[in-house]
Amino acid sequence: QLQLVESGGGLVQPGGSLRLSCRASIFILNYYAIGWFRQAPGKEREGVSCISISSGRITYAESVKGRFTISRDNAKNTVYLQMNSLKPEDTAIYYCAVGNYGTGWCRADYDDWGQGTQVTVSS
């Protein structure tokens, strides 16, 4: 059974950096895409970045372009989200998810989610 475990969240000052990790219990190559999402208090969940497993195509939300970088290590079944120049508005719970081909973010429908990791950007 697939399990996704996120880590790396925490409290950071504006302008700081964090690297989130999402480790899957089975081969991520089995899926069409893997993505990072976030949900801030009182707001809907939004896509942050995603990567198509087969093509390697990467997508970023406009709000994080130039600051966040998604990457993967297939051997470790792990996907990372490097977050630089963090802003208070990046504060949210960050989730990773894997999906098969569909119509959503990175052309995938995401059915399996991790438990989330809290990122707080504050001085």
PDB file of C-alpha atoms in Angstrom:
ATOM      1  CA  GLN A   1       0.000   0.000   0.000  1.00  0.00           C
ATOM      2  CA  LEU A   2       1.290   3.413  -0.950  1.00  0.00           C
ATOM      3  CA  GLN A   3       2.360   5.753   1.787  1.00  0.00           C
ATOM      4  CA  LEU A   4       3.665   9.268   1.284  1.00  0.00           C
ATOM      5  CA  VAL A   5       5.602  10.884   4.084  1.00  0.00           C
ATOM      6  CA  GLU A   6       6.475  14.562   3.973  1.00  0.00           C
ATOM      7  CA  SER A   7       9.162  16.157   6.083  1.00  0.00           C
ATOM      8  CA  GLY A   8      11.233  19.293   6.270  1.00  0.00           C
ATOM      9  CA  GLY A   9       8.666  21.838   7.306  1.00  0.00           C
ATOM     10  CA  GLY A  10       9.206  24.327  10.075  1.00  0.00           C
ATOM     11  CA  LEU A  11       9.413  27.949  11.082  1.00  0.00           C
ATOM     12  CA  VAL A  12      11.575  30.215   8.983  1.00  0.00           C
ATOM     13  CA  GLN A  13      12.045  33.952   8.695  1.00  0.00           C
ATOM     14  CA  PRO A  14      11.045  35.814   5.543  1.00  0.00           C
ATOM     15  CA  GLY A  15      13.735  35.415   2.927  1.00  0.00           C
ATOM     16  CA  GLY A  16      14.802  32.088   4.337  1.00  0.00           C
ATOM     17  CA  SER A  17      14.823  28.634   2.794  1.00  0.00           C
ATOM     18  CA  LEU A  18      13.457  25.195   3.488  1.00  0.00           C
ATOM     19  CA  ARG A  19      13.628  21.902   1.648  1.00  0.00           C
ATOM     20  CA  LEU A  20      10.649  19.620   1.831  1.00  0.00           C
ATOM     21  CA  SER A  21      10.915  15.915   1.162  1.00  0.00           C
ATOM     22  CA  CYS A  22       8.237  13.456   0.154  1.00  0.00           C
ATOM     23  CA  ARG A  23       9.170   9.819   0.372  1.00  0.00           C
ATOM     24  CA  ALA A  24       6.960   7.191  -1.239  1.00  0.00           C
ATOM     25  CA  SER A  25       6.745   3.632  -0.001  1.00  0.00           C
ATOM     26  CA  ILE A  26       6.609   2.247  -3.539  1.00  0.00           C
ATOM     27  CA  PHE A  27       8.127   3.208  -6.874  1.00  0.00           C
ATOM     28  CA  ILE A  28       7.060   6.658  -7.946  1.00  0.00           C
ATOM     29  CA  LEU A  29       7.754   5.555 -11.498  1.00  0.00           C
ATOM     30  CA  ASN A  30       4.460   3.671 -11.233  1.00  0.00           C
ATOM     31  CA  TYR A  31       2.582   6.964 -11.376  1.00  0.00           C
ATOM     32  CA  TYR A  32       1.981   9.613 -13.978  1.00  0.00           C
ATOM     33  CA  ALA A  33       2.817  12.643 -11.879  1.00  0.00           C
ATOM     34  CA  ILE A  34       3.766  13.749  -8.415  1.00  0.00           C
ATOM     35  CA  GLY A  35       2.927  17.119  -7.056  1.00  0.00           C
ATOM     36  CA  TRP A  36       3.251  19.489  -4.163  1.00  0.00           C
ATOM     37  CA  PHE A  37       0.181  21.308  -2.937  1.00  0.00           C
ATOM     38  CA  ARG A  38      -0.484  23.666  -0.066  1.00  0.00           C
ATOM     39  CA  GLN A  39      -3.385  24.866   1.974  1.00  0.00           C
ATOM     40  CA  ALA A  40      -3.324  27.998   4.057  1.00  0.00           C
ATOM     41  CA  PRO A  41      -5.839  28.651   6.848  1.00  0.00           C
ATOM     42  CA  GLY A  42      -9.176  29.673   5.412  1.00  0.00           C
ATOM     43  CA  LYS A  43      -8.069  29.081   1.837  1.00  0.00           C
ATOM     44  CA  GLU A  44      -8.568  26.349  -0.690  1.00  0.00           C
ATOM     45  CA  ARG A  45      -5.809  23.906  -1.478  1.00  0.00           C
ATOM     46  CA  GLU A  46      -3.677  25.008  -4.391  1.00  0.00           C
ATOM     47  CA  GLY A  47      -1.059  23.412  -6.577  1.00  0.00           C
ATOM     48  CA  VAL A  48       2.501  24.558  -5.998  1.00  0.00           C
ATOM     49  CA  SER A  49       4.558  22.418  -8.334  1.00  0.00           C
ATOM     50  CA  CYS A  50       4.341  19.100 -10.077  1.00  0.00           C
ATOM     51  CA  ILE A  51       6.478  16.863 -12.201  1.00  0.00           C
ATOM     52  CA  SER A  52       5.410  14.433 -14.867  1.00  0.00           C
ATOM     53  CA  ILE A  53       7.204  11.194 -14.104  1.00  0.00           C
ATOM     54  CA  SER A  54       7.590   9.950 -17.673  1.00  0.00           C
ATOM     55  CA  SER A  55       8.423  13.183 -19.462  1.00  0.00           C
ATOM     56  CA  GLY A  56      10.044  15.075 -16.608  1.00  0.00           C
ATOM     57  CA  ARG A  57       7.971  18.118 -17.458  1.00  0.00           C
ATOM     58  CA  ILE A  58       7.731  20.486 -14.516  1.00  0.00           C
ATOM     59  CA  THR A  59       5.038  23.006 -13.706  1.00  0.00           C
ATOM     60  CA  TYR A  60       5.094  25.766 -11.108  1.00  0.00           C
ATOM     61  CA  ALA A  61       2.420  28.034  -9.790  1.00  0.00           C
ATOM     62  CA  GLU A  62       3.024  31.630 -10.783  1.00  0.00           C
ATOM     63  CA  SER A  63       3.372  32.633  -7.161  1.00  0.00           C
ATOM     64  CA  VAL A  64       6.426  30.419  -6.630  1.00  0.00           C
ATOM     65  CA  LYS A  65       8.197  30.598  -9.971  1.00  0.00           C
ATOM     66  CA  GLY A  66      11.834  31.520  -9.576  1.00  0.00           C
ATOM     67  CA  ARG A  67      11.786  30.723  -5.859  1.00  0.00           C
ATOM     68  CA  PHE A  68      10.807  27.057  -5.597  1.00  0.00           C
ATOM     69  CA  THR A  69      12.412  24.077  -7.311  1.00  0.00           C
ATOM     70  CA  ILE A  70      10.978  20.584  -7.531  1.00  0.00           C
ATOM     71  CA  SER A  71      13.274  17.630  -8.031  1.00  0.00           C
ATOM     72  CA  ARG A  72      13.207  13.873  -7.633  1.00  0.00           C
ATOM     73  CA  ASP A  73      15.443  10.996  -6.745  1.00  0.00           C
ATOM     74  CA  ASN A  74      13.967   7.888  -8.331  1.00  0.00           C
ATOM     75  CA  ALA A  75      16.338   5.579  -6.495  1.00  0.00           C
ATOM     76  CA  LYS A  76      15.067   6.893  -3.172  1.00  0.00           C
ATOM     77  CA  ASN A  77      11.437   7.221  -4.297  1.00  0.00           C
ATOM     78  CA  THR A  78      11.650  10.763  -3.031  1.00  0.00           C
ATOM     79  CA  VAL A  79      10.577  14.118  -4.393  1.00  0.00           C
ATOM     80  CA  TYR A  80      11.891  17.376  -3.025  1.00  0.00           C
ATOM     81  CA  LEU A  81      10.685  20.940  -2.971  1.00  0.00           C
ATOM     82  CA  GLN A  82      13.428  23.482  -2.436  1.00  0.00           C
ATOM     83  CA  MET A  83      11.869  26.710  -1.280  1.00  0.00           C
ATOM     84  CA  ASN A  84      13.939  29.875  -1.318  1.00  0.00           C
ATOM     85  CA  SER A  85      13.129  33.518  -0.657  1.00  0.00           C
ATOM     86  CA  LEU A  86      10.178  32.469   1.425  1.00  0.00           C
ATOM     87  CA  LYS A  87       7.420  34.959   2.090  1.00  0.00           C
ATOM     88  CA  PRO A  88       4.783  35.094   4.824  1.00  0.00           C
ATOM     89  CA  GLU A  89       2.172  34.230   2.209  1.00  0.00           C
ATOM     90  CA  ASP A  90       3.913  30.880   1.690  1.00  0.00           C
ATOM     91  CA  THR A  91       2.735  29.858   5.142  1.00  0.00           C
ATOM     92  CA  ALA A  92       0.595  26.744   4.754  1.00  0.00           C
ATOM     93  CA  ILE A  93       0.458  23.021   5.211  1.00  0.00           C
ATOM     94  CA  TYR A  94       2.297  21.457   2.313  1.00  0.00           C
ATOM     95  CA  TYR A  95       1.195  18.118   0.932  1.00  0.00           C
ATOM     96  CA  CYS A  96       2.625  15.828  -1.674  1.00  0.00           C
ATOM     97  CA  ALA A  97       0.457  13.600  -3.785  1.00  0.00           C
ATOM     98  CA  VAL A  98       0.823  11.130  -6.618  1.00  0.00           C
ATOM     99  CA  GLY A  99      -1.584  10.654  -9.431  1.00  0.00           C
ATOM    100  CA  ASN A 100      -2.405   8.790 -12.552  1.00  0.00           C
ATOM    101  CA  TYR A 101      -3.236  10.349 -15.891  1.00  0.00           C
ATOM    102  CA  GLY A 102      -6.192  12.657 -15.669  1.00  0.00           C
ATOM    103  CA  THR A 103      -7.304  16.220 -16.052  1.00  0.00           C
ATOM    104  CA  GLY A 104      -5.816  17.961 -13.052  1.00  0.00           C
ATOM    105  CA  TRP A 105      -2.508  19.594 -12.192  1.00  0.00           C
ATOM    106  CA  CYS A 106       0.189  18.196 -14.493  1.00  0.00           C
ATOM    107  CA  ARG A 107      -2.553  16.271 -16.290  1.00  0.00           C
ATOM    108  CA  ALA A 108      -3.039  13.952 -13.355  1.00  0.00           C
ATOM    109  CA  ASP A 109      -5.762  13.097 -10.912  1.00  0.00           C
ATOM    110  CA  TYR A 110      -4.329  12.788  -7.435  1.00  0.00           C
ATOM    111  CA  ASP A 111      -5.733  10.040  -5.264  1.00  0.00           C
ATOM    112  CA  ASP A 112      -2.941   9.418  -2.769  1.00  0.00           C
ATOM    113  CA  TRP A 113      -1.832  12.113  -0.356  1.00  0.00           C
ATOM    114  CA  GLY A 114       0.654  12.497   2.414  1.00  0.00           C
ATOM    115  CA  GLN A 115      -0.216  13.795   5.863  1.00  0.00           C
ATOM    116  CA  GLY A 116       1.276  17.220   5.237  1.00  0.00           C
ATOM    117  CA  THR A 117       4.030  19.278   6.783  1.00  0.00           C
ATOM    118  CA  GLN A 118       3.591  22.746   8.234  1.00  0.00           C
ATOM    119  CA  VAL A 119       5.589  25.632   6.831  1.00  0.00           C
ATOM    120  CA  THR A 120       5.436  28.908   8.712  1.00  0.00           C
ATOM    121  CA  VAL A 121       7.185  32.005   7.440  1.00  0.00           C
ATOM    122  CA  SER A 122       7.291  34.680  10.078  1.00  0.00           C
ATOM    123  CA  SER A 123       9.665  37.088  11.735  1.00  0.00           C
TER     124      SER A 123
END
